[in-house]
């Protein structure tokens, strides 16, 4: 539909724009609706930093599972891929599997909780209801890019990609499965936010998310027309993962009931939390120094917003970090400044190049 937009002569992929927009909106909602009891465990800037870590996990995990699913094809056609213009780069830059991204985000969320000294469960519960929001915008990006397209369909609501975009066939009426999944994700987010406001400490919100999405994804896969998903015994890889997730999700939705009957069985997630929000967090902020350093490095390697988050963390926690860890804070601060400056410099160069190119054409 609209795989790229041009700003100042620079082509920007709409898929990336939608992903970033979805992450920012989802993170903003998570901070805005930060449950009052959670403030005894973490602050809004912890949510923003953890969400940044999670986004890195989404890209790495999603790409890793995609490459694993496509490994037989890659091995078989390796020489042909290398001979194509930008073949290896296209392989690395395009194609993600959501479940791999979800697993990567969960790991990075846990990693942030460890290095920043904040509790994992409140962060998980705080961010779970907004996952479908980010995912919904991702599916909008898929629609714009012409990937993850639907089966051939000639009924109401059919869409046609007039020009070759992504892997979608041009000039063929297709089912708008990306838009349907986007709408279902937004509805799921609304339901989870409503449920979460009633039971902020219940792990059931995680279970309901997994149960609803796994069931939804299993059915939607039958409406997908792209073949680059990997199949086994007639089902796609995502459908098999969905089947495996359903028993786990049913268990999590009933964790509260099991606890009352059999005691604290979910020891991995269970934490006794002081519900008095006036009690200050007793965790040391020394772990935040590591988070600042990691985000500072990521601002150079990945993107400047990581550096902005690092600067916010430093500003809010500098007085609570011991002198022994101030060196890490300083290193992260310097890396963040360098990363932001490089991003600004790149933006200036892009603008100058676009203006110069326009002048030459005139």
JSON list of N, CA, C and O in Angstrom, two decimals, residues 1 182 192 213 289:
[
{"chain": "A", "resi": 1, "resn": "UNK", "atom": "N", "xyz": [0.83, -1.21, 0.00]},
{"chain": "A", "resi": 1, "resn": "UNK", "atom": "CA", "xyz": [0.00, 0.00, 0.00]},
{"chain": "A", "resi": 1, "resn": "UNK", "atom": "C", "xyz": [0.86, 1.26, 0.00]},
{"chain": "A", "resi": 1, "resn": "UNK", "atom": "O", "xyz": [0.77, 2.09, -0.85]},
{"chain": "A", "resi": 182, "resn": "UNK", "atom": "N", "xyz": [-4.76, -6.40, 13.49]},
{"chain": "A", "resi": 182, "resn": "UNK", "atom": "CA", "xyz": [-4.57, -5.11, 14.16]},
{"chain": "A", "resi": 182, "resn": "UNK", "atom": "C", "xyz": [-5.80, -4.77, 15.01]},
{"chain": "A", "resi": 182, "resn": "UNK", "atom": "O", "xyz": [-5.68, -4.41, 16.19]},
{"chain": "A", "resi": 192, "resn": "UNK", "atom": "N", "xyz": [-7.70, -6.12, 28.30]},
{"chain": "A", "resi": 192, "resn": "UNK", "atom": "CA", "xyz": [-6.65, -6.36, 29.29]},
{"chain": "A", "resi": 192, "resn": "UNK", "atom": "C", "xyz": [-6.48, -5.17, 30.21]},
{"chain": "A", "resi": 192, "resn": "UNK", "atom": "O", "xyz": [-6.27, -5.33, 31.43]},
{"chain": "A", "resi": 213, "resn": "UNK", "atom": "N", "xyz": [-4.43, -14.34, 22.61]},
{"chain": "A", "resi": 213, "resn": "UNK", "atom": "CA", "xyz": [-3.63, -14.14, 21.41]},
{"chain": "A", "resi": 213, "resn": "UNK", "atom": "C", "xyz": [-3.30, -15.46, 20.73]},
{"chain": "A", "resi": 213, "resn": "UNK", "atom": "O", "xyz": [-3.35, -15.56, 19.49]},
{"chain": "A", "resi": 289, "resn": "UNK", "atom": "N", "xyz": [22.96, 1.91, 37.52]},
{"chain": "A", "resi": 289, "resn": "UNK", "atom": "CA", "xyz": [24.20, 2.33, 36.84]},
{"chain": "A", "resi": 289, "resn": "UNK", "atom": "C", "xyz": [24.50, 1.43, 35.65]},
{"chain": "A", "resi": 289, "resn": "UNK", "atom": "O", "xyz": [24.91, 1.91, 34.58]}
]
